[in-house]
mmCIF file of C-alpha atoms in Angstrom:
data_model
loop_
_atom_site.group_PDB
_atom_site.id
_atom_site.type_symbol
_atom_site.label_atom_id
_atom_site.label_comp_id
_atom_site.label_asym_id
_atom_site.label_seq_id
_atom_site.Cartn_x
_atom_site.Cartn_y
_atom_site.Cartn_z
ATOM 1 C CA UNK E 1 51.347 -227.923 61.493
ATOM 2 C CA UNK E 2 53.248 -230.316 63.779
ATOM 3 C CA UNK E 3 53.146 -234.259 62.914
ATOM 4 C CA UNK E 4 50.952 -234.502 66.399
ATOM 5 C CA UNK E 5 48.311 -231.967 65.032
ATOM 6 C CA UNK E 6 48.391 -233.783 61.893
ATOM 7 C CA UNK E 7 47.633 -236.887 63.694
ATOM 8 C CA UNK E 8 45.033 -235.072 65.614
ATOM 9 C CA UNK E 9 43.383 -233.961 62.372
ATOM 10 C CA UNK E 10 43.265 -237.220 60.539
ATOM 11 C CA UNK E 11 41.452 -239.012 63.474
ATOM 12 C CA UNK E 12 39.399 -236.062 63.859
ATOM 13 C CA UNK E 13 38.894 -236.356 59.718
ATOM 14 C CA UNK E 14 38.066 -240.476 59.928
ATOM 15 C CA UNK E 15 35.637 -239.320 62.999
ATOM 16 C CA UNK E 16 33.382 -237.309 60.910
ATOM 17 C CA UNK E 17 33.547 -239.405 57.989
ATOM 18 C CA UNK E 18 31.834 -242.595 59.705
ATOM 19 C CA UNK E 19 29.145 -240.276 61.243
ATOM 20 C CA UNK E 20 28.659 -238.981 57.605
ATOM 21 C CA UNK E 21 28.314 -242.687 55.620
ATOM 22 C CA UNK E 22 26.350 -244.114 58.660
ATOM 23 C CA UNK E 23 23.275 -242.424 56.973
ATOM 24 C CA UNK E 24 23.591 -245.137 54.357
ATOM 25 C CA UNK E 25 21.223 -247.899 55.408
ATOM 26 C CA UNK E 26 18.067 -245.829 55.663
ATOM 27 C CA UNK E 27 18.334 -244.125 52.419
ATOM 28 C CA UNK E 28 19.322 -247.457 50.522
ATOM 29 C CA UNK E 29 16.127 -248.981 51.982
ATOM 30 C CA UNK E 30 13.398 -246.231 50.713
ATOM 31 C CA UNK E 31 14.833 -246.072 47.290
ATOM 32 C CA UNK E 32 13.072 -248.647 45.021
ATOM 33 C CA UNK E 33 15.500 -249.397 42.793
ATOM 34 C CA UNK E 34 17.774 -252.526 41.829
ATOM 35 C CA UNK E 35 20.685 -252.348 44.375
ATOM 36 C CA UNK E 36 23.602 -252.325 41.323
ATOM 37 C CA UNK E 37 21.719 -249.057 39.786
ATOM 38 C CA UNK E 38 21.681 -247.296 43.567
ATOM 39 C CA UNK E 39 25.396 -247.720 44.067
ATOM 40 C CA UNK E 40 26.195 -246.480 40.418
ATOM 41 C CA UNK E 41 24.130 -243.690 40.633
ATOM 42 C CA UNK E 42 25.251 -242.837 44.371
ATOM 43 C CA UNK E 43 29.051 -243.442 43.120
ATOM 44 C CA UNK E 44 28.185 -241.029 39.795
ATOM 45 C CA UNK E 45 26.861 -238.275 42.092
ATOM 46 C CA UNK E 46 30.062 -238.677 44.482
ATOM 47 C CA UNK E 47 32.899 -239.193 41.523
ATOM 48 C CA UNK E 48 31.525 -235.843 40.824
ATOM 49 C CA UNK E 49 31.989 -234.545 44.424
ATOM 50 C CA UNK E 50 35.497 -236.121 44.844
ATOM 51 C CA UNK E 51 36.626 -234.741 41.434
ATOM 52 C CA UNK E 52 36.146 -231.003 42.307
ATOM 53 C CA UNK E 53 38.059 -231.386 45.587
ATOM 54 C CA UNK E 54 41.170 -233.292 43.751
ATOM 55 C CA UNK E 55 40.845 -230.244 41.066
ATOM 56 C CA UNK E 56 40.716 -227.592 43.794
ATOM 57 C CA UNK E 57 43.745 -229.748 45.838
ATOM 58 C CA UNK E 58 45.797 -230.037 42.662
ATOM 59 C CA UNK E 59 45.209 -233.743 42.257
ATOM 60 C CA UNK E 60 45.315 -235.192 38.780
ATOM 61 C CA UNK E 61 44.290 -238.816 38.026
ATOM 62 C CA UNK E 62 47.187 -241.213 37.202
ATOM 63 C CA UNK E 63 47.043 -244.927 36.649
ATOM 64 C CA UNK E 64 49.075 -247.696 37.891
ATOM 65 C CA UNK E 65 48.596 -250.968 39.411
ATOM 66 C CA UNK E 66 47.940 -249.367 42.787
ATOM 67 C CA UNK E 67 45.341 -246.690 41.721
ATOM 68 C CA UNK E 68 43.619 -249.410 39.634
ATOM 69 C CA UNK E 69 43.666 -252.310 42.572
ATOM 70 C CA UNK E 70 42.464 -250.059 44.978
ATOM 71 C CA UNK E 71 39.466 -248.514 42.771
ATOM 72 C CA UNK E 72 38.401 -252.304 41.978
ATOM 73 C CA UNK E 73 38.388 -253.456 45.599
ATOM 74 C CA UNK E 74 36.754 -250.049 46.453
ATOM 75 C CA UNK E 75 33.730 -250.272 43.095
ATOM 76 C CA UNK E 76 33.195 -253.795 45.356
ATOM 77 C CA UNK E 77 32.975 -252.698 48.710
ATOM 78 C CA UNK E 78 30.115 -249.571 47.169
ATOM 79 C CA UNK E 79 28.235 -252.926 44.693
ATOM 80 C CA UNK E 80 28.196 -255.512 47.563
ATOM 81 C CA UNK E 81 27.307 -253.164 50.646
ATOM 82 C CA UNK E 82 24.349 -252.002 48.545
ATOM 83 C CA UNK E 83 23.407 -255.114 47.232
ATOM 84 C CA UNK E 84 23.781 -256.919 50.895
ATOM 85 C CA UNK E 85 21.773 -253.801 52.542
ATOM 86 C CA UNK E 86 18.987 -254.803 49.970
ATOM 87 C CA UNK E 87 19.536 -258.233 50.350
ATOM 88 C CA UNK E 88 19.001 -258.362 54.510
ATOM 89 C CA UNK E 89 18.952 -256.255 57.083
ATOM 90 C CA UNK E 90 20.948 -252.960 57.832
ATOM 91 C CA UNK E 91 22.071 -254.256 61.032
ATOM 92 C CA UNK E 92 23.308 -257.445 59.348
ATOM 93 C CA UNK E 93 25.008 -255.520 56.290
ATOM 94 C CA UNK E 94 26.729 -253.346 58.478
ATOM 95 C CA UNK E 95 28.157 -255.476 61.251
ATOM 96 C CA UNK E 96 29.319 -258.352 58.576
ATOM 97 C CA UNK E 97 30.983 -255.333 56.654
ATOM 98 C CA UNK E 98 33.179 -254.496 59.693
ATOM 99 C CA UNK E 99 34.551 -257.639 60.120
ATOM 100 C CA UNK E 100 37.160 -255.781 57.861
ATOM 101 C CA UNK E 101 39.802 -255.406 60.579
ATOM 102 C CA UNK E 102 40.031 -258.991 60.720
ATOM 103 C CA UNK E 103 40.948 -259.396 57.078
ATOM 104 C CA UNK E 104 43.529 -256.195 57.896
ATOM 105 C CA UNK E 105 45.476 -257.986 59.828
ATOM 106 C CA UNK E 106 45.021 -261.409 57.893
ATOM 107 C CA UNK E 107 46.259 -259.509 54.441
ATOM 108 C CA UNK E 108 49.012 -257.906 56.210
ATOM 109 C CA UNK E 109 50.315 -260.787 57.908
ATOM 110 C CA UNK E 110 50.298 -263.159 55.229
ATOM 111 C CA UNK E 111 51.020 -260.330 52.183
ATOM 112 C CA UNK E 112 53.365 -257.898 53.925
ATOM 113 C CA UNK E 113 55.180 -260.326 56.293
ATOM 114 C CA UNK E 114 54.269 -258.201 59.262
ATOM 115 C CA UNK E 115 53.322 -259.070 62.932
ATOM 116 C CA UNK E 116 50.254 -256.741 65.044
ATOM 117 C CA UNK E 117 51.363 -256.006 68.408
ATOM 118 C CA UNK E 118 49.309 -257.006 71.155
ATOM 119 C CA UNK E 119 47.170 -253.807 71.321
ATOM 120 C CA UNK E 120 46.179 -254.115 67.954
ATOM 121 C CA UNK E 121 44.808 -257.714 68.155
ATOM 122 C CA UNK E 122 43.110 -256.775 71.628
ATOM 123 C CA UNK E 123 41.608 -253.435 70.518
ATOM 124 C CA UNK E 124 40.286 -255.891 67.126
ATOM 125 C CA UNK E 125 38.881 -258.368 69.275
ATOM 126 C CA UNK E 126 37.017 -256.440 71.579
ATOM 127 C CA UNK E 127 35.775 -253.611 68.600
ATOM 128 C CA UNK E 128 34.112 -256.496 66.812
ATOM 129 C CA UNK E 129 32.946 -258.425 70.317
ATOM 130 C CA UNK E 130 31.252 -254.723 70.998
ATOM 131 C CA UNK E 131 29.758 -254.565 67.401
ATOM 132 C CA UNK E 132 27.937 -258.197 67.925
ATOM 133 C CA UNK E 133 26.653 -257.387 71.490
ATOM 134 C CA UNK E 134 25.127 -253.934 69.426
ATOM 135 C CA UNK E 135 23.532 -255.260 66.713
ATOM 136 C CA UNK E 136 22.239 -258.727 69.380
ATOM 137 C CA UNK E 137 19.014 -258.075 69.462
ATOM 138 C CA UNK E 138 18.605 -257.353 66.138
ATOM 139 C CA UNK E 139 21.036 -259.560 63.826
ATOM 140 C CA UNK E 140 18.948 -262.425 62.711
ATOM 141 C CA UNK E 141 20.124 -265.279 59.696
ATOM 142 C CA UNK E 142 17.988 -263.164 57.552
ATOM 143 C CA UNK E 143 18.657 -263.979 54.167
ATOM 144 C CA UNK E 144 22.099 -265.952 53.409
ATOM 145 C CA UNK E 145 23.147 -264.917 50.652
ATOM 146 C CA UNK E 146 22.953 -261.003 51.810
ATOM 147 C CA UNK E 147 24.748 -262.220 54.669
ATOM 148 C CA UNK E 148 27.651 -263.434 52.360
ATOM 149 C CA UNK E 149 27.521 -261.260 50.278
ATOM 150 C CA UNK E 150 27.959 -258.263 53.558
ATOM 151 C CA UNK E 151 30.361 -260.421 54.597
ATOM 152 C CA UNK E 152 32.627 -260.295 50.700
ATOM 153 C CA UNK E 153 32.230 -256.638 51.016
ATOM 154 C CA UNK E 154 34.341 -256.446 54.467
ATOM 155 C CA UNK E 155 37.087 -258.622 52.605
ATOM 156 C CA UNK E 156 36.978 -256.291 50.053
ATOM 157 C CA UNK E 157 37.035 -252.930 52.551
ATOM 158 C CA UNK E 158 39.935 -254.563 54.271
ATOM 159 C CA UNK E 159 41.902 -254.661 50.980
ATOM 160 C CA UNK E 160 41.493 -251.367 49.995
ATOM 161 C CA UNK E 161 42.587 -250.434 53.564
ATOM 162 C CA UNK E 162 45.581 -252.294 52.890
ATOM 163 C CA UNK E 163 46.605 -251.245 49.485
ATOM 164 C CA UNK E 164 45.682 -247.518 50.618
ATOM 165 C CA UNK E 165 47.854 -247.728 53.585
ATOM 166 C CA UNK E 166 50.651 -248.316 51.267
ATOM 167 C CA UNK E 167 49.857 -245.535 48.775
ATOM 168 C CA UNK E 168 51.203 -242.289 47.250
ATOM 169 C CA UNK E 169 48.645 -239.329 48.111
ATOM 170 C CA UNK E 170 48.064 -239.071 44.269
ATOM 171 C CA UNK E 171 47.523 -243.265 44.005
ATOM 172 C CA UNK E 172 45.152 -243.078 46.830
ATOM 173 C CA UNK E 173 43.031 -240.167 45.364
ATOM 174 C CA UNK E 174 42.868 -241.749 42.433
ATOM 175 C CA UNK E 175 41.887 -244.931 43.477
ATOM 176 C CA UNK E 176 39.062 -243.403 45.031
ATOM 177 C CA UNK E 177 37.781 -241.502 42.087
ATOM 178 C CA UNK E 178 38.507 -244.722 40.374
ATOM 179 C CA UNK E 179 36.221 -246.945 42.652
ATOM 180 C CA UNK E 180 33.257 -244.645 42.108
ATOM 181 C CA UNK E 181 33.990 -244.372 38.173
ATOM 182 C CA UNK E 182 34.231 -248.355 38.253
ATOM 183 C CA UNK E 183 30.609 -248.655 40.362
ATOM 184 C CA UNK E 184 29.250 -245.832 37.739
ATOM 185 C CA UNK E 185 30.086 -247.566 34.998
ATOM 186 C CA UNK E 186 28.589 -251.448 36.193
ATOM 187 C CA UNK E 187 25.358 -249.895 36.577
ATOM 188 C CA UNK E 188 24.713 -248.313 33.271
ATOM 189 C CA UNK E 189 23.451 -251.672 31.667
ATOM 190 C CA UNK E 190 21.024 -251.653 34.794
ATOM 191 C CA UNK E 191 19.154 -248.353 33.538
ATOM 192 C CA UNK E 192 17.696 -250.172 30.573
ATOM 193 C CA UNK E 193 17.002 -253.481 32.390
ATOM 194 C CA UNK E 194 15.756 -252.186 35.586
ATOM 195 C CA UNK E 195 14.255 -248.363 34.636
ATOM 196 C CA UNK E 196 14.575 -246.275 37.640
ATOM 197 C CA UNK E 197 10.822 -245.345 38.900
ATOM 198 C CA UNK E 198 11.169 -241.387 39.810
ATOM 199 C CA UNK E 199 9.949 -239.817 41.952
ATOM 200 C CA UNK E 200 10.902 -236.572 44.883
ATOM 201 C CA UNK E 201 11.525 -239.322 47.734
ATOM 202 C CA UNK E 202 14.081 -241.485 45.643
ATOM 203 C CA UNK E 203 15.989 -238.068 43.918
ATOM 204 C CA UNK E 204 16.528 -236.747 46.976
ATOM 205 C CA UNK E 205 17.497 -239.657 48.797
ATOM 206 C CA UNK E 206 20.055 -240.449 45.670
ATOM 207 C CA UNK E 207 21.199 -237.049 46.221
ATOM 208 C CA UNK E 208 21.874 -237.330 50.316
ATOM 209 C CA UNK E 209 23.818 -240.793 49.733
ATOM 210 C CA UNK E 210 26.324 -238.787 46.708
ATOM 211 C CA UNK E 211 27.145 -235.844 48.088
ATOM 212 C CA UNK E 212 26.731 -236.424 51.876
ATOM 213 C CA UNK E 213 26.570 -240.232 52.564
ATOM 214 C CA UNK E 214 29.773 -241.103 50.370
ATOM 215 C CA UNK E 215 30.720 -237.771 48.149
ATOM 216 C CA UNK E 216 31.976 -235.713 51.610
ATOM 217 C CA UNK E 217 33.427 -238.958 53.602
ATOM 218 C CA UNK E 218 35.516 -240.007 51.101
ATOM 219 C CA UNK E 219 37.269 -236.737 50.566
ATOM 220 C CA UNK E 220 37.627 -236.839 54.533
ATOM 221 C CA UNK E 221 39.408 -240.685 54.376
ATOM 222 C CA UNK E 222 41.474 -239.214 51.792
ATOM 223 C CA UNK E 223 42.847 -236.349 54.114
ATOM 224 C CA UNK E 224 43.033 -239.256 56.761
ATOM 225 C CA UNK E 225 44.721 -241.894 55.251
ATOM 226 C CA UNK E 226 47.565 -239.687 55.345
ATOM 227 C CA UNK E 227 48.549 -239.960 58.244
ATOM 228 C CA UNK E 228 46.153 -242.494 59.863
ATOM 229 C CA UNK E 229 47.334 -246.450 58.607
ATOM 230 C CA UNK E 230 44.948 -249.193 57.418
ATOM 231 C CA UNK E 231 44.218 -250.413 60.558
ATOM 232 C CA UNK E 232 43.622 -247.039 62.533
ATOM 233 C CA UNK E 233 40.964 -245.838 59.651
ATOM 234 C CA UNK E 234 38.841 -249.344 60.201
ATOM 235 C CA UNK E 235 39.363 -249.121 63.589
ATOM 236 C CA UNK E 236 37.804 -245.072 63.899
ATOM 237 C CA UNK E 237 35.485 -246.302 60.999
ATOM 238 C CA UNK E 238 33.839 -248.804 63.355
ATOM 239 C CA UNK E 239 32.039 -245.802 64.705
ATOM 240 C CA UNK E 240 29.522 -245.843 61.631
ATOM 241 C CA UNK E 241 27.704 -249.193 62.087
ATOM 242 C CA UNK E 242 27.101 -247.600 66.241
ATOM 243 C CA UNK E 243 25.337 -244.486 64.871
ATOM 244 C CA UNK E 244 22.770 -246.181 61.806
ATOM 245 C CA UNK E 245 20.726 -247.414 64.611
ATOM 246 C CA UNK E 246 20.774 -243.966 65.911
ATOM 247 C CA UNK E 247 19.738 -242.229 62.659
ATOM 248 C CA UNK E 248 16.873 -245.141 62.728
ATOM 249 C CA UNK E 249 15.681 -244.128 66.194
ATOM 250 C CA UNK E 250 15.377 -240.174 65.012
ATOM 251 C CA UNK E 251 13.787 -240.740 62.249
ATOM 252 C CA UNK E 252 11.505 -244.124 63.036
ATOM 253 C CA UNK E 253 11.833 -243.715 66.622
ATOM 254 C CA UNK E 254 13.306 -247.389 67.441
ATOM 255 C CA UNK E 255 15.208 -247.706 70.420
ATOM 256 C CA UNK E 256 18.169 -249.527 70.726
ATOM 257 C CA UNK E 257 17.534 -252.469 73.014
ATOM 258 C CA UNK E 258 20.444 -253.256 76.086
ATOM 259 C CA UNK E 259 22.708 -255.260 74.576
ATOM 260 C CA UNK E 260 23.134 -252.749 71.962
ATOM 261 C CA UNK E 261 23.645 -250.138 74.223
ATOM 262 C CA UNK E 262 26.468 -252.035 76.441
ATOM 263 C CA UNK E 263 28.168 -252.615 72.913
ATOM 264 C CA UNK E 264 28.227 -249.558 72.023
ATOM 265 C CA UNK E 265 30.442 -248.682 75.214
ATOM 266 C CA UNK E 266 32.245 -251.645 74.832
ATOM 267 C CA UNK E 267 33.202 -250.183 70.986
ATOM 268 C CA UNK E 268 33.581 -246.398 71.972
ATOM 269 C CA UNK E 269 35.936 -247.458 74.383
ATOM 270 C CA UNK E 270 37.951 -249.828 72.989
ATOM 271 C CA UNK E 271 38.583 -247.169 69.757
ATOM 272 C CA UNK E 272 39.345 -244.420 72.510
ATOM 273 C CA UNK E 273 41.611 -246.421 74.758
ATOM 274 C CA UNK E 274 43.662 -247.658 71.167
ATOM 275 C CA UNK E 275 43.688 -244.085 70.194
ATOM 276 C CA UNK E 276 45.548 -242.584 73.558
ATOM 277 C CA UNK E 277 47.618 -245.759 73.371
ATOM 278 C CA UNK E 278 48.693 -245.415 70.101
ATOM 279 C CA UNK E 279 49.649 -241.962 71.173
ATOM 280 C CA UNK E 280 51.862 -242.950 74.173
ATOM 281 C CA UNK E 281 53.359 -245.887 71.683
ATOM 282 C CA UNK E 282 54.588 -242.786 69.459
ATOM 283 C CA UNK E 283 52.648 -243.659 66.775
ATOM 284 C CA UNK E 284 48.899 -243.854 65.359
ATOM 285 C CA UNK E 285 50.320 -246.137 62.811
ATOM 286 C CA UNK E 286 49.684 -249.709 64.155
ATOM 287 C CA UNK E 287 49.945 -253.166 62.250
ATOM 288 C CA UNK E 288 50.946 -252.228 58.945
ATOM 289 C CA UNK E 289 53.660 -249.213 59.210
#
């Protein structure tokens, strides 16, 4: 496989793993459990997932700083997102989570001493200018400290970008199986101070979210981040907060309003026109080679 088709394939990888994880906000919302004991279950379904593929890939788990940074910033990105989609709304949770390219090119500028070209800071800009004109008609204060706390969870996404851009194959596999260990493991204290109330709705909804919801996407960032840096997987990954208002229209029949619809041009395009530019600039790898 040439380094092109290899580039080809890790977009094409990051592409299908925000349509997968966009599913997120509607099954968080029918499941009525404490947030903490939905993202360690969730994570506990997908370490499972993500440890068969890094047995059938040849992966073995190794810590080191790396590996261990990455699975902490990761366990916090899984505990706040759920806690902040509980907390307020889906639109809110989601759009204040993908102010993570901001903090991309914040950590990388002041940590790794290194500039963004123009491109970069333009195809930022107008992804998370498309992102607010989506979500206009729906993003309200709501509650504040959801807000905040969606808001922690895209500092927190942007740093495991980071520290995964940087990373061996084996530290960044690792560091994934890691974060959903981590998550796993903060919500066990939760099962005897918050019982779970069972029932078919809430199994199979914890099911959907840790196999197909974070399980499969995770194994596809893993392929990605290969060959796709920090920056380039946020930037692809902006796709997911477009499509949860589409999963909410199929299945509760809401329709986006027109703001939400010109943002969501405004977003596909801006990804697209970064992606064919990258391509012409030799490189996919933008910001933080």
């Amino acid at each position: 496989m040439t380094n092109q088709q290899e580039k080809q394939r890790a977009i094409l990888a990051m592409v299908a793993c925000a349509c997968l994880s966009s599913m997120g906000g509607i099954f968080i919302k029918v499941i009525p459990w404490h947030p903490v004991l939905i993202a360690s279950i969730r994570s506990f379904i997908s370490a499972g997932v993500f440890y068969l593929y890094m047995k059938k890939e040849g992966h073995r788990l190794v810590l080191n700083r790396t590996s261990l940074w990455s699975g902490i910033f990761l366990a916090a990105v899984f505990l706040l997102f759920v806690s902040a989609t509980k907390l307020t709304t889906s639109a809110n949770a989601i759009v204040l989570q993908f102010t993570n390219p901001v903090f991309i090119l914040l950590f990388s500028v002041l940590f790794l001493k290194q500039k963004p070209r123009g491109g970069d800071i333009a195809t930022v800009t107008l992804t998370l200018l498309g992102i607010s004109l989506f979500f206009l008609d729906q993003l309200t204060p709501g509650n504040l400290l959801g807000n905040f706390i969606a808001i922690l969870s895209g500092v927190c996404f942007g740093a495991m970008f980071v520290i995964n851009g940087h990373a061996s194959e084996q530290d960044r596999m690792s560091g994934i199986l890691l974060g959903h260990l981590f998550t796993a493991a903060v919500g066990i204290p939760f099962l005897y101070l918050t019982p779970p109330a069972i029932s078919p709705l809430a199994v199979g909804s914890i099911l959907v979210l840790g196999i197909v919801q974070l399980g499969i996407p995770y194994i596809l960032y893993g392929i990605a981040a290969k060959h796709c840096s920090p920056l380039s997987c946020s930037l692809i990954a902006a796709i997911e907060p477009l499509l949860n208002p589409v999963w909410v229209l199929l299945f509760y029949g809401e329709v986006p309003g027109f703001f939400a619809l010109i943002g969501a041009a405004v977003v596909l395009a801006s990804v697209l026109s970064w992606i064919i530019w990258s391509q012409k600039q030799g490189t996919t790898k933008i910001a933080v080679e």
